[in-house]
Amino acid sequence: MTDLYFPTTEEQVSECICDHIVMEKSLDVRTGGSLISLGSPMNVASTLSLKELNQVKLYEPEELVITLEPGVLLSDLKNLLMEHNQELKFEPPDLGPLLGNDPGIGTIGGIIGTNLSGPKRFLAGGARDYILGVQGISGFGQIFKAGGRVVKNVSGYDVSKLMCGSYGTLGAITEMTLKLAPKAQDEISLKIHDLETETAIFLMTEIAACPYEVSGLAHIPGTGTFIRIEGTTASLDERIAAIRGLVGKRKVSELKREESEDQWRQIRDVAPLNPPKNLPLWKISIAASDVLDVINDHNPEFYFLDWAGGLLWMSSKDIPTFDKGAFWLIRNTETPLDLPFNKSPDPLIRNLNKRIKKAFDPKNILNPGRLGF
Amino acid sequence: MKMPDPEQEILDKLPDLTGRLVRLLSKKAVITSEQGRKAFESDGLTAYRQSPMIVALPSSTEEVSEILKICNELNIKVVPRGAGTSLSGGALPLADGLTLGLSKLNKIIDIDYQNRSVVTQCGVTNLAISHAVEDQGFYYAPDPSSQIACTIGGNVAENSGGVHCLKYGLTTNNILGLKMVLMNGDIIELGGKHMQESGYDLIGLVTGSEGLLGVVTEATVRILPKANVVKAMLIGFDDIELAGECVARTIAAGIIPSGMEMMDNMAINAAEDYCQPGYPRDAEAILIAEFDGVESEVDYFTQRVSELAKELGATSISISKSEEERNGFWAGRKAAFPAVGRISPDYYCMDGSIPRKNLPIVLRRMNELSKKYGLRVANVFHAGDGNLHPLILYDANVPGELERAEEFGSDILRLCVEVGGALTGEHGIGVEKRDLMPTMFTKDDLNQQERIKCAFDPAHRLNPGKMFPELHRCSELGKMHIHGGKLLFPDIPRF
């Protein structure tokens, strides 16, 4: 039985961490906890949940920035931004259902902590590209901040990016500032039926290299290849016509706004591989030119491609093997197999990661071992 | 600006160092003569000069690694240098330091259209990357104004921006991979052509680290397809605050131009005198907004911005009808710095960043400061993303004017921080803003940043004297003090 802490102020977070430093006891640092199954298993004394830190501190729509605490629910955040016709351009996914939880319980803290990004990654960047500043408590028990709340800022190291995707191993984030984007006026998608994966990869690569700012390119074997276009209503016809020219005489259907939004929500939330197939589910980030080799090498029973071929979701009992790229074990089987959470980096980089961890958390009390080092 | 005192112990090792470097490289790639070293004494921040102790010019990552191994062993300080265009003194040499000139690493290694990426050595210029891929309709998006000269290695070090980063992001948003050498000579490869890496975001951390964490020798950058249609708008206002309001309303309307620039009356007239771009001389401010994309979208946005500008009483609105006209709109903006150089013996280019809405108050206070210091200031401004470039006019030959200009500049940056902004938007801290870091960060914030430095370079041998106002021993920074069951936060001793 572990102790549970639900601090409601930054001072309480600091106090909790300081106490654990003194006691030399480790902490499971999380926000809502819906993504806690991501990562290597941890053996911790207590749980520090940041979910009660759930205030929006500052929202300036005209500046396209928001400062908020980690516990703000993604669903609430989306509604708030929608009031001003804005959004998070990196399309944070809701992996709750995929991981066996309810939908809509994910927090912004979880998304930033794990650096999860949606289908626009290849065009507009990921979570790490939208974080402008952070404040948190390190494993020294001290409050630190980095970055700020302006878009252009190169004052000091970009610690915000380091915190994004650190899985709570470097500190407990108590506040963050994110860059927002205006929501596109309209969207439309094309669905191409019956493409072989190889042809689909080729086509996605070709379309991504065209200046039509296509904001989604995904291929779901047996379902279709999807092409999303967002922008001013006035421009959609022109861009659709140009892309239809590239698609040629293949069988194509058009998905209007609502249908398109629904389709891309499914891709974003990995719905094509949910419910579980009782096989380990891997997320693989790889160059589009190498993805076919990985598919052929592993011959997975179920898979689909996003990020214009740069992201492979695959259900396979084997540990992915390839040279350049990264993978994450997103979901294990019901009876967990002994599998690594992520691709083991080169020893020199692994050591560097360890030294950075030590620079933030010398006693190794914050999510020890969660990233495998 | 005080740099760390030269260490006699290091100076004594010069003969040994020189011998080993000559054996490793060749005589030509090791510069020891006074005249030869003098060529490296300064970068784009020309007010500061210091000849390096020695200069080494490696031609490969392996040579960089060998040089750093030698320096690490002999405890020599190293200052990496690209093209030397830093505006914050990032490449300012040390009297007891080796300047590591990386200009010979000037080859593009791989152009990969399928993955929309280019692998390039660090000494390739920013513009050369775009040139290498333009025949296939691609380009590299970040476009600092020094792009004809500055290198991609320098861009990574400073996280350079440019006019078009409003839509396409800074360097950090356009880097997929890095090869770098750590101070102990270890060569590491981060990322590649894939979009997300596991482990900590070291690419994000290293980009903008000003040469303090390692020496980047190769970068894999993202290239983008060139837009079909590009149009620029030139809008004049008789009140600079209305120009600011036009920017705010544009963004609030959900319109993100690829670039949105502002120039004030002094900058307008300096540009007109210099290259006659056809700017309205009587305007208090002009905006140059650019849109790229498909024609229907570009037309829609230019129309909408015209309407917004009209509502605010713009005195002139033009939309470019040809490439020639578009380039004409930009000519004065691009020549703004040399143009200002013509109306004053010297100018000092500042680089603060503010929330856009605070522009009126910052401009008003800047005018007051201008009167207080008795120095004129021209304003060129990446208005869309709140990045100010005030140019303070002074004459270095008048005793005390440089110091006054620096004081004035520091006050402007303090003002930026006071209204919620940052000390630097894209030029970096370097030596220039080093001592202002405590206005933006607490002691704890800076200690934490320094601990990151310790993870890469525990002996503070890489580019010391930049970014951090004080250096502390890494062993002290890493300690925790527990007394009577309580965690204490004592002052950390300095060197």
JSON list of N, CA and C in Angstrom, two decimals, chain A residues 60 62-63 115 121 128-129 140 144-145 152-154 157 169-170 185 205 208-209 211 213 232 235 238 285 288-289 324 349 353 355-356 359, chain B residues 114-116 167 172-173 186 189 195-196 200-202 222 225-226 228 296-297 300 353 356-357 382 385 387 422 424 426 445 448-449 451 455:
[
{"chain": "A", "resi": 60, "resn": "GLU", "atom": "N", "xyz": [-4.80, 34.17, -22.92]},
{"chain": "A", "resi": 60, "resn": "GLU", "atom": "CA", "xyz": [-4.87, 35.38, -23.73]},
{"chain": "A", "resi": 60, "resn": "GLU", "atom": "C", "xyz": [-5.06, 34.98, -25.17]},
{"chain": "A", "resi": 62, "resn": "GLU", "atom": "N", "xyz": [-5.80, 36.56, -27.79]},
{"chain": "A", "resi": 62, "resn": "GLU", "atom": "CA", "xyz": [-5.20, 37.41, -28.82]},
{"chain": "A", "resi": 62, "resn": "GLU", "atom": "C", "xyz": [-3.69, 37.24, -28.89]},
{"chain": "A", "resi": 63, "resn": "GLU", "atom": "N", "xyz": [-3.10, 36.67, -27.83]},
{"chain": "A", "resi": 63, "resn": "GLU", "atom": "CA", "xyz": [-1.66, 36.41, -27.84]},
{"chain": "A", "resi": 63, "resn": "GLU", "atom": "C", "xyz": [-1.36, 34.96, -28.24]},
{"chain": "A", "resi": 115, "resn": "ASN", "atom": "N", "xyz": [4.82, 13.67, -24.08]},
{"chain": "A", "resi": 115, "resn": "ASN", "atom": "CA", "xyz": [5.06, 14.21, -25.44]},
{"chain": "A", "resi": 115, "resn": "ASN", "atom": "C", "xyz": [4.26, 13.45, -26.50]},
{"chain": "A", "resi": 121, "resn": "ARG", "atom": "N", "xyz": [1.57, 15.93, -36.82]},
{"chain": "A", "resi": 121, "resn": "ARG", "atom": "CA", "xyz": [2.99, 15.96, -36.44]},
{"chain": "A", "resi": 121, "resn": "ARG", "atom": "C", "xyz": [3.91, 16.30, -37.61]},
{"chain": "A", "resi": 128, "resn": "ARG", "atom": "N", "xyz": [6.09, 18.90, -28.08]},
{"chain": "A", "resi": 128, "resn": "ARG", "atom": "CA", "xyz": [7.34, 19.58, -27.71]},
{"chain": "A", "resi": 128, "resn": "ARG", "atom": "C", "xyz": [7.52, 20.91, -28.47]},
{"chain": "A", "resi": 129, "resn": "ASP", "atom": "N", "xyz": [6.85, 21.06, -29.61]},
{"chain": "A", "resi": 129, "resn": "ASP", "atom": "CA", "xyz": [6.99, 22.30, -30.37]},
{"chain": "A", "resi": 129, "resn": "ASP", "atom": "C", "xyz": [6.05, 23.39, -29.88]},
{"chain": "A", "resi": 140, "resn": "PHE", "atom": "N", "xyz": [15.56, 18.32, -6.32]},
{"chain": "A", "resi": 140, "resn": "PHE", "atom": "CA", "xyz": [16.25, 19.07, -5.26]},
{"chain": "A", "resi": 140, "resn": "PHE", "atom": "C", "xyz": [15.23, 19.71, -4.32]},
{"chain": "A", "resi": 144, "resn": "PHE", "atom": "N", "xyz": [11.74, 25.57, -9.93]},
{"chain": "A", "resi": 144, "resn": "PHE", "atom": "CA", "xyz": [12.51, 26.15, -11.04]},
{"chain": "A", "resi": 144, "resn": "PHE", "atom": "C", "xyz": [11.57, 26.47, -12.16]},
{"chain": "A", "resi": 145, "resn": "LYS", "atom": "N", "xyz": [11.93, 27.47, -12.94]},
{"chain": "A", "resi": 145, "resn": "LYS", "atom": "CA", "xyz": [11.15, 27.76, -14.14]},
{"chain": "A", "resi": 145, "resn": "LYS", "atom": "C", "xyz": [12.11, 27.96, -15.30]},
{"chain": "A", "resi": 152, "resn": "LYS", "atom": "N", "xyz": [8.73, 33.80, -29.09]},
{"chain": "A", "resi": 152, "resn": "LYS", "atom": "CA", "xyz": [10.15, 33.82, -29.41]},
{"chain": "A", "resi": 152, "resn": "LYS", "atom": "C", "xyz": [10.95, 34.12, -28.15]},
{"chain": "A", "resi": 153, "resn": "ASN", "atom": "N", "xyz": [11.76, 33.15, -27.77]},
{"chain": "A", "resi": 153, "resn": "ASN", "atom": "CA", "xyz": [12.47, 33.28, -26.52]},
{"chain": "A", "resi": 153, "resn": "ASN", "atom": "C", "xyz": [13.64, 32.30, -26.52]},
{"chain": "A", "resi": 154, "resn": "VAL", "atom": "N", "xyz": [14.84, 32.82, -26.54]},
{"chain": "A", "resi": 154, "resn": "VAL", "atom": "CA", "xyz": [16.00, 31.93, -26.48]},
{"chain": "A", "resi": 154, "resn": "VAL", "atom": "C", "xyz": [16.87, 32.28, -25.27]},
{"chain": "A", "resi": 157, "resn": "TYR", "atom": "N", "xyz": [18.75, 27.70, -21.52]},
{"chain": "A", "resi": 157, "resn": "TYR", "atom": "CA", "xyz": [18.48, 26.41, -22.16]},
{"chain": "A", "resi": 157, "resn": "TYR", "atom": "C", "xyz": [16.98, 26.18, -22.29]},
{"chain": "A", "resi": 169, "resn": "THR", "atom": "N", "xyz": [10.18, 12.24, -14.71]},
{"chain": "A", "resi": 169, "resn": "THR", "atom": "CA", "xyz": [11.42, 11.78, -14.09]},
{"chain": "A", "resi": 169, "resn": "THR", "atom": "C", "xyz": [12.35, 12.93, -13.70]},
{"chain": "A", "resi": 170, "resn": "LEU", "atom": "N", "xyz": [12.06, 14.14, -14.20]},
{"chain": "A", "resi": 170, "resn": "LEU", "atom": "CA", "xyz": [12.96, 15.27, -13.91]},
{"chain": "A", "resi": 170, "resn": "LEU", "atom": "C", "xyz": [12.37, 16.24, -12.90]},
{"chain": "A", "resi": 185, "resn": "GLN", "atom": "N", "xyz": [-10.84, 27.12, -40.53]},
{"chain": "A", "resi": 185, "resn": "GLN", "atom": "CA", "xyz": [-12.24, 27.39, -40.86]},
{"chain": "A", "resi": 185, "resn": "GLN", "atom": "C", "xyz": [-13.00, 26.12, -41.22]},
{"chain": "A", "resi": 205, "resn": "THR", "atom": "N", "xyz": [3.96, 10.07, -49.32]},
{"chain": "A", "resi": 205, "resn": "THR", "atom": "CA", "xyz": [5.23, 10.79, -49.42]},
{"chain": "A", "resi": 205, "resn": "THR", "atom": "C", "xyz": [5.15, 11.86, -50.52]},
{"chain": "A", "resi": 208, "resn": "ALA", "atom": "N", "xyz": [2.89, 14.72, -49.33]},
{"chain": "A", "resi": 208, "resn": "ALA", "atom": "CA", "xyz": [3.54, 15.54, -48.29]},
{"chain": "A", "resi": 208, "resn": "ALA", "atom": "C", "xyz": [4.57, 16.48, -48.89]},
{"chain": "A", "resi": 209, "resn": "ALA", "atom": "N", "xyz": [5.07, 16.14, -50.07]},
{"chain": "A", "resi": 209, "resn": "ALA", "atom": "CA", "xyz": [6.09, 16.97, -50.71]},
{"chain": "A", "resi": 209, "resn": "ALA", "atom": "C", "xyz": [5.46, 18.07, -51.58]},
{"chain": "A", "resi": 211, "resn": "PRO", "atom": "N", "xyz": [2.95, 21.51, -52.10]},
{"chain": "A", "resi": 211, "resn": "PRO", "atom": "CA", "xyz": [2.70, 22.70, -51.28]},
{"chain": "A", "resi": 211, "resn": "PRO", "atom": "C", "xyz": [1.21, 22.95, -50.99]},
{"chain": "A", "resi": 213, "resn": "GLU", "atom": "N", "xyz": [-0.18, 21.99, -48.05]},
{"chain": "A", "resi": 213, "resn": "GLU", "atom": "CA", "xyz": [-0.32, 21.96, -46.58]},
{"chain": "A", "resi": 213, "resn": "GLU", "atom": "C", "xyz": [-1.35, 20.94, -46.11]},
{"chain": "A", "resi": 232, "resn": "THR", "atom": "N", "xyz": [-8.98, 27.73, -45.08]},
{"chain": "A", "resi": 232, "resn": "THR", "atom": "CA", "xyz": [-10.13, 28.57, -45.37]},
{"chain": "A", "resi": 232, "resn": "THR", "atom": "C", "xyz": [-11.03, 27.81, -46.33]},
{"chain": "A", "resi": 235, "resn": "SER", "atom": "N", "xyz": [-10.29, 27.98, -49.95]},
{"chain": "A", "resi": 235, "resn": "SER", "atom": "CA", "xyz": [-9.13, 27.31, -50.55]},
{"chain": "A", "resi": 235, "resn": "SER", "atom": "C", "xyz": [-9.32, 25.80, -50.71]},
{"chain": "A", "resi": 238, "resn": "GLU", "atom": "N", "xyz": [-9.74, 24.31, -54.35]},
{"chain": "A", "resi": 238, "resn": "GLU", "atom": "CA", "xyz": [-8.51, 24.38, -55.16]},
{"chain": "A", "resi": 238, "resn": "GLU", "atom": "C", "xyz": [-7.54, 23.29, -54.73]},
{"chain": "A", "resi": 285, "resn": "SER", "atom": "N", "xyz": [8.36, 5.41, -34.38]},
{"chain": "A", "resi": 285, "resn": "SER", "atom": "CA", "xyz": [8.66, 6.63, -35.12]},
{"chain": "A", "resi": 285, "resn": "SER", "atom": "C", "xyz": [9.88, 6.34, -35.99]},
{"chain": "A", "resi": 288, "resn": "ALA", "atom": "N", "xyz": [9.90, 7.65, -43.21]},
{"chain": "A", "resi": 288, "resn": "ALA", "atom": "CA", "xyz": [8.90, 7.02, -44.08]},
{"chain": "A", "resi": 288, "resn": "ALA", "atom": "C", "xyz": [9.54, 6.05, -45.07]},
{"chain": "A", "resi": 289, "resn": "SER", "atom": "N", "xyz": [10.78, 6.33, -45.45]},
{"chain": "A", "resi": 289, "resn": "SER", "atom": "CA", "xyz": [11.46, 5.46, -46.42]},
{"chain": "A", "resi": 289, "resn": "SER", "atom": "C", "xyz": [11.81, 4.10, -45.82]},
{"chain": "A", "resi": 324, "resn": "LYS", "atom": "N", "xyz": [17.64, 3.00, -37.34]},
{"chain": "A", "resi": 324, "resn": "LYS", "atom": "CA", "xyz": [17.34, 4.40, -36.96]},
{"chain": "A", "resi": 324, "resn": "LYS", "atom": "C", "xyz": [15.87, 4.56, -36.66]},
{"chain": "A", "resi": 349, "resn": "ILE", "atom": "N", "xyz": [24.58, 7.93, -25.27]},
{"chain": "A", "resi": 349, "resn": "ILE", "atom": "CA", "xyz": [23.39, 8.77, -25.09]},
{"chain": "A", "resi": 349, "resn": "ILE", "atom": "C", "xyz": [22.65, 8.35, -23.82]},
{"chain": "A", "resi": 353, "resn": "ASN", "atom": "N", "xyz": [21.66, 10.75, -20.79]},
{"chain": "A", "resi": 353, "resn": "ASN", "atom": "CA", "xyz": [20.32, 10.79, -20.20]},
{"chain": "A", "resi": 353, "resn": "ASN", "atom": "C", "xyz": [20.41, 10.61, -18.68]},
{"chain": "A", "resi": 355, "resn": "ARG", "atom": "N", "xyz": [22.94, 11.28, -16.73]},
{"chain": "A", "resi": 355, "resn": "ARG", "atom": "CA", "xyz": [23.55, 12.46, -16.08]},
{"chain": "A", "resi": 355, "resn": "ARG", "atom": "C", "xyz": [22.54, 13.61, -15.99]},
{"chain": "A", "resi": 356, "resn": "ILE", "atom": "N", "xyz": [21.68, 13.72, -17.02]},
{"chain": "A", "resi": 356, "resn": "ILE", "atom": "CA", "xyz": [20.65, 14.77, -16.97]},
{"chain": "A", "resi": 356, "resn": "ILE", "atom": "C", "xyz": [19.65, 14.46, -15.85]},
{"chain": "A", "resi": 359, "resn": "ALA", "atom": "N", "xyz": [21.10, 15.48, -12.76]},
{"chain": "A", "resi": 359, "resn": "ALA", "atom": "CA", "xyz": [21.16, 16.94, -12.61]},
{"chain": "A", "resi": 359, "resn": "ALA", "atom": "C", "xyz": [19.85, 17.52, -12.09]},
{"chain": "B", "resi": 114, "resn": "GLN", "atom": "N", "xyz": [12.51, 12.12, -50.38]},
{"chain": "B", "resi": 114, "resn": "GLN", "atom": "CA", "xyz": [11.45, 11.22, -49.92]},
{"chain": "B", "resi": 114, "resn": "GLN", "atom": "C", "xyz": [11.10, 11.50, -48.45]},
{"chain": "B", "resi": 115, "resn": "ASN", "atom": "N", "xyz": [12.13, 11.75, -47.65]},
{"chain": "B", "resi": 115, "resn": "ASN", "atom": "CA", "xyz": [11.89, 12.05, -46.24]},
{"chain": "B", "resi": 115, "resn": "ASN", "atom": "C", "xyz": [11.92, 13.55, -45.96]},
{"chain": "B", "resi": 116, "resn": "ARG", "atom": "N", "xyz": [11.96, 14.34, -47.01]},
{"chain": "B", "resi": 116, "resn": "ARG", "atom": "CA", "xyz": [11.96, 15.81, -46.91]},
{"chain": "B", "resi": 116, "resn": "ARG", "atom": "C", "xyz": [13.00, 16.29, -45.89]},
{"chain": "B", "resi": 167, "resn": "LYS", "atom": "N", "xyz": [5.12, 31.55, -39.05]},
{"chain": "B", "resi": 167, "resn": "LYS", "atom": "CA", "xyz": [4.34, 30.39, -39.51]},
{"chain": "B", "resi": 167, "resn": "LYS", "atom": "C", "xyz": [5.14, 29.09, -39.44]},
{"chain": "B", "resi": 172, "resn": "THR", "atom": "N", "xyz": [14.69, 25.31, -33.89]},
{"chain": "B", "resi": 172, "resn": "THR", "atom": "CA", "xyz": [14.38, 24.14, -33.07]},
{"chain": "B", "resi": 172, "resn": "THR", "atom": "C", "xyz": [13.20, 23.33, -33.61]},
{"chain": "B", "resi": 173, "resn": "ASN", "atom": "N", "xyz": [12.30, 23.98, -34.33]},
{"chain": "B", "resi": 173, "resn": "ASN", "atom": "CA", "xyz": [11.15, 23.29, -34.88]},
{"chain": "B", "resi": 173, "resn": "ASN", "atom": "C", "xyz": [11.46, 22.65, -36.24]},
{"chain": "B", "resi": 186, "resn": "ASP", "atom": "N", "xyz": [33.67, 12.43, -27.01]},
{"chain": "B", "resi": 186, "resn": "ASP", "atom": "CA", "xyz": [32.63, 11.48, -27.42]},
{"chain": "B", "resi": 186, "resn": "ASP", "atom": "C", "xyz": [31.80, 12.05, -28.56]},
{"chain": "B", "resi": 189, "resn": "GLU", "atom": "N", "xyz": [25.12, 10.77, -31.81]},
{"chain": "B", "resi": 189, "resn": "GLU", "atom": "CA", "xyz": [24.16, 11.08, -32.86]},
{"chain": "B", "resi": 189, "resn": "GLU", "atom": "C", "xyz": [22.77, 11.10, -32.26]},
{"chain": "B", "resi": 195, "resn": "MET", "atom": "N", "xyz": [10.66, 11.50, -36.73]},
{"chain": "B", "resi": 195, "resn": "MET", "atom": "CA", "xyz": [10.16, 12.72, -36.11]},
{"chain": "B", "resi": 195, "resn": "MET", "atom": "C", "xyz": [10.24, 12.75, -34.60]},
{"chain": "B", "resi": 196, "resn": "GLN", "atom": "N", "xyz": [10.18, 11.60, -33.96]},
{"chain": "B", "resi": 196, "resn": "GLN", "atom": "CA", "xyz": [10.20, 11.61, -32.48]},
{"chain": "B", "resi": 196, "resn": "GLN", "atom": "C", "xyz": [11.24, 10.62, -31.97]},
{"chain": "B", "resi": 200, "resn": "TYR", "atom": "N", "xyz": [15.13, 11.60, -23.28]},
{"chain": "B", "resi": 200, "resn": "TYR", "atom": "CA", "xyz": [14.94, 13.05, -23.17]},
{"chain": "B", "resi": 200, "resn": "TYR", "atom": "C", "xyz": [15.16, 13.72, -24.52]},
{"chain": "B", "resi": 201, "resn": "ASP", "atom": "N", "xyz": [14.52, 14.87, -24.68]},
{"chain": "B", "resi": 201, "resn": "ASP", "atom": "CA", "xyz": [14.59, 15.61, -25.95]},
{"chain": "B", "resi": 201, "resn": "ASP", "atom": "C", "xyz": [15.92, 16.37, -26.01]},
{"chain": "B", "resi": 202, "resn": "LEU", "atom": "N", "xyz": [16.98, 15.62, -26.29]},
{"chain": "B", "resi": 202, "resn": "LEU", "atom": "CA", "xyz": [18.31, 16.25, -26.29]},
{"chain": "B", "resi": 202, "resn": "LEU", "atom": "C", "xyz": [18.47, 17.20, -27.46]},
{"chain": "B", "resi": 222, "resn": "ARG", "atom": "N", "xyz": [14.74, 19.67, -41.66]},
{"chain": "B", "resi": 222, "resn": "ARG", "atom": "CA", "xyz": [13.50, 19.45, -42.38]},
{"chain": "B", "resi": 222, "resn": "ARG", "atom": "C", "xyz": [13.45, 20.45, -43.53]},
{"chain": "B", "resi": 225, "resn": "PRO", "atom": "N", "xyz": [8.19, 22.06, -49.02]},
{"chain": "B", "resi": 225, "resn": "PRO", "atom": "CA", "xyz": [7.89, 22.43, -50.41]},
{"chain": "B", "resi": 225, "resn": "PRO", "atom": "C", "xyz": [7.55, 23.92, -50.49]},
{"chain": "B", "resi": 226, "resn": "LYS", "atom": "N", "xyz": [8.04, 24.58, -51.52]},
{"chain": "B", "resi": 226, "resn": "LYS", "atom": "CA", "xyz": [7.76, 26.00, -51.69]},
{"chain": "B", "resi": 226, "resn": "LYS", "atom": "C", "xyz": [6.31, 26.21, -52.07]},
{"chain": "B", "resi": 228, "resn": "ASN", "atom": "N", "xyz": [2.95, 27.71, -53.80]},
{"chain": "B", "resi": 228, "resn": "ASN", "atom": "CA", "xyz": [2.64, 28.10, -55.19]},
{"chain": "B", "resi": 228, "resn": "ASN", "atom": "C", "xyz": [2.62, 29.61, -55.36]},
{"chain": "B", "resi": 296, "resn": "SER", "atom": "N", "xyz": [-6.19, 30.89, -53.83]},
{"chain": "B", "resi": 296, "resn": "SER", "atom": "CA", "xyz": [-7.48, 31.26, -53.24]},
{"chain": "B", "resi": 296, "resn": "SER", "atom": "C", "xyz": [-7.32, 31.64, -51.76]},
{"chain": "B", "resi": 297, "resn": "GLU", "atom": "N", "xyz": [-6.43, 30.94, -51.05]},
{"chain": "B", "resi": 297, "resn": "GLU", "atom": "CA", "xyz": [-6.23, 31.23, -49.63]},
{"chain": "B", "resi": 297, "resn": "GLU", "atom": "C", "xyz": [-5.47, 32.54, -49.44]},
{"chain": "B", "resi": 300, "resn": "TYR", "atom": "N", "xyz": [-7.74, 35.40, -50.12]},
{"chain": "B", "resi": 300, "resn": "TYR", "atom": "CA", "xyz": [-8.70, 35.57, -49.05]},
{"chain": "B", "resi": 300, "resn": "TYR", "atom": "C", "xyz": [-8.07, 36.32, -47.87]},
{"chain": "B", "resi": 353, "resn": "SER", "atom": "N", "xyz": [11.78, 40.37, -26.58]},
{"chain": "B", "resi": 353, "resn": "SER", "atom": "CA", "xyz": [10.55, 39.72, -27.01]},
{"chain": "B", "resi": 353, "resn": "SER", "atom": "C", "xyz": [9.46, 40.09, -26.01]},
{"chain": "B", "resi": 356, "resn": "ARG", "atom": "N", "xyz": [2.54, 40.66, -27.63]},
{"chain": "B", "resi": 356, "resn": "ARG", "atom": "CA", "xyz": [2.19, 41.67, -28.65]},
{"chain": "B", "resi": 356, "resn": "ARG", "atom": "C", "xyz": [1.39, 42.84, -28.10]},
{"chain": "B", "resi": 357, "resn": "LYS", "atom": "N", "xyz": [0.44, 42.52, -27.21]},
{"chain": "B", "resi": 357, "resn": "LYS", "atom": "CA", "xyz": [-0.48, 43.57, -26.77]},
{"chain": "B", "resi": 357, "resn": "LYS", "atom": "C", "xyz": [0.23, 44.68, -25.99]},
{"chain": "B", "resi": 382, "resn": "HIS", "atom": "N", "xyz": [9.72, 42.20, -35.56]},
{"chain": "B", "resi": 382, "resn": "HIS", "atom": "CA", "xyz": [8.96, 41.04, -36.05]},
{"chain": "B", "resi": 382, "resn": "HIS", "atom": "C", "xyz": [7.62, 41.11, -35.31]},
{"chain": "B", "resi": 385, "resn": "ASP", "atom": "N", "xyz": [5.19, 38.04, -34.06]},
{"chain": "B", "resi": 385, "resn": "ASP", "atom": "CA", "xyz": [5.50, 37.22, -32.89]},
{"chain": "B", "resi": 385, "resn": "ASP", "atom": "C", "xyz": [6.12, 38.00, -31.74]},
{"chain": "B", "resi": 387, "resn": "ASN", "atom": "N", "xyz": [8.64, 40.13, -31.42]},
{"chain": "B", "resi": 387, "resn": "ASN", "atom": "CA", "xyz": [10.10, 40.21, -31.28]},
{"chain": "B", "resi": 387, "resn": "ASN", "atom": "C", "xyz": [10.59, 41.58, -31.75]},
{"chain": "B", "resi": 422, "resn": "ALA", "atom": "N", "xyz": [10.79, 38.44, -22.85]},
{"chain": "B", "resi": 422, "resn": "ALA", "atom": "CA", "xyz": [12.06, 37.74, -22.65]},
{"chain": "B", "resi": 422, "resn": "ALA", "atom": "C", "xyz": [13.23, 38.62, -23.07]},
{"chain": "B", "resi": 424, "resn": "THR", "atom": "N", "xyz": [15.76, 37.83, -24.83]},
{"chain": "B", "resi": 424, "resn": "THR", "atom": "CA", "xyz": [16.20, 37.65, -26.21]},
{"chain": "B", "resi": 424, "resn": "THR", "atom": "C", "xyz": [15.21, 36.77, -26.96]},
{"chain": "B", "resi": 426, "resn": "GLU", "atom": "N", "xyz": [15.76, 35.89, -30.41]},
{"chain": "B", "resi": 426, "resn": "GLU", "atom": "CA", "xyz": [16.42, 35.02, -31.38]},
{"chain": "B", "resi": 426, "resn": "GLU", "atom": "C", "xyz": [17.93, 35.21, -31.48]},
{"chain": "B", "resi": 445, "resn": "ASP", "atom": "N", "xyz": [16.54, 28.99, -10.52]},
{"chain": "B", "resi": 445, "resn": "ASP", "atom": "CA", "xyz": [16.35, 28.70, -11.95]},
{"chain": "B", "resi": 445, "resn": "ASP", "atom": "C", "xyz": [17.71, 28.54, -12.63]},
{"chain": "B", "resi": 448, "resn": "GLN", "atom": "N", "xyz": [19.64, 25.45, -11.67]},
{"chain": "B", "resi": 448, "resn": "GLN", "atom": "CA", "xyz": [19.16, 24.26, -12.35]},
{"chain": "B", "resi": 448, "resn": "GLN", "atom": "C", "xyz": [19.69, 24.21, -13.79]},
{"chain": "B", "resi": 449, "resn": "GLN", "atom": "N", "xyz": [19.72, 25.37, -14.44]},
{"chain": "B", "resi": 449, "resn": "GLN", "atom": "CA", "xyz": [20.26, 25.41, -15.81]},
{"chain": "B", "resi": 449, "resn": "GLN", "atom": "C", "xyz": [21.75, 25.03, -15.81]},
{"chain": "B", "resi": 451, "resn": "ARG", "atom": "N", "xyz": [23.20, 23.10, -13.74]},
{"chain": "B", "resi": 451, "resn": "ARG", "atom": "CA", "xyz": [23.36, 21.65, -13.50]},
{"chain": "B", "resi": 451, "resn": "ARG", "atom": "C", "xyz": [23.27, 20.88, -14.81]},
{"chain": "B", "resi": 455, "resn": "ALA", "atom": "N", "xyz": [26.05, 18.30, -16.60]},
{"chain": "B", "resi": 455, "resn": "ALA", "atom": "CA", "xyz": [25.84, 16.95, -17.14]},
{"chain": "B", "resi": 455, "resn": "ALA", "atom": "C", "xyz": [26.61, 16.75, -18.44]}
]
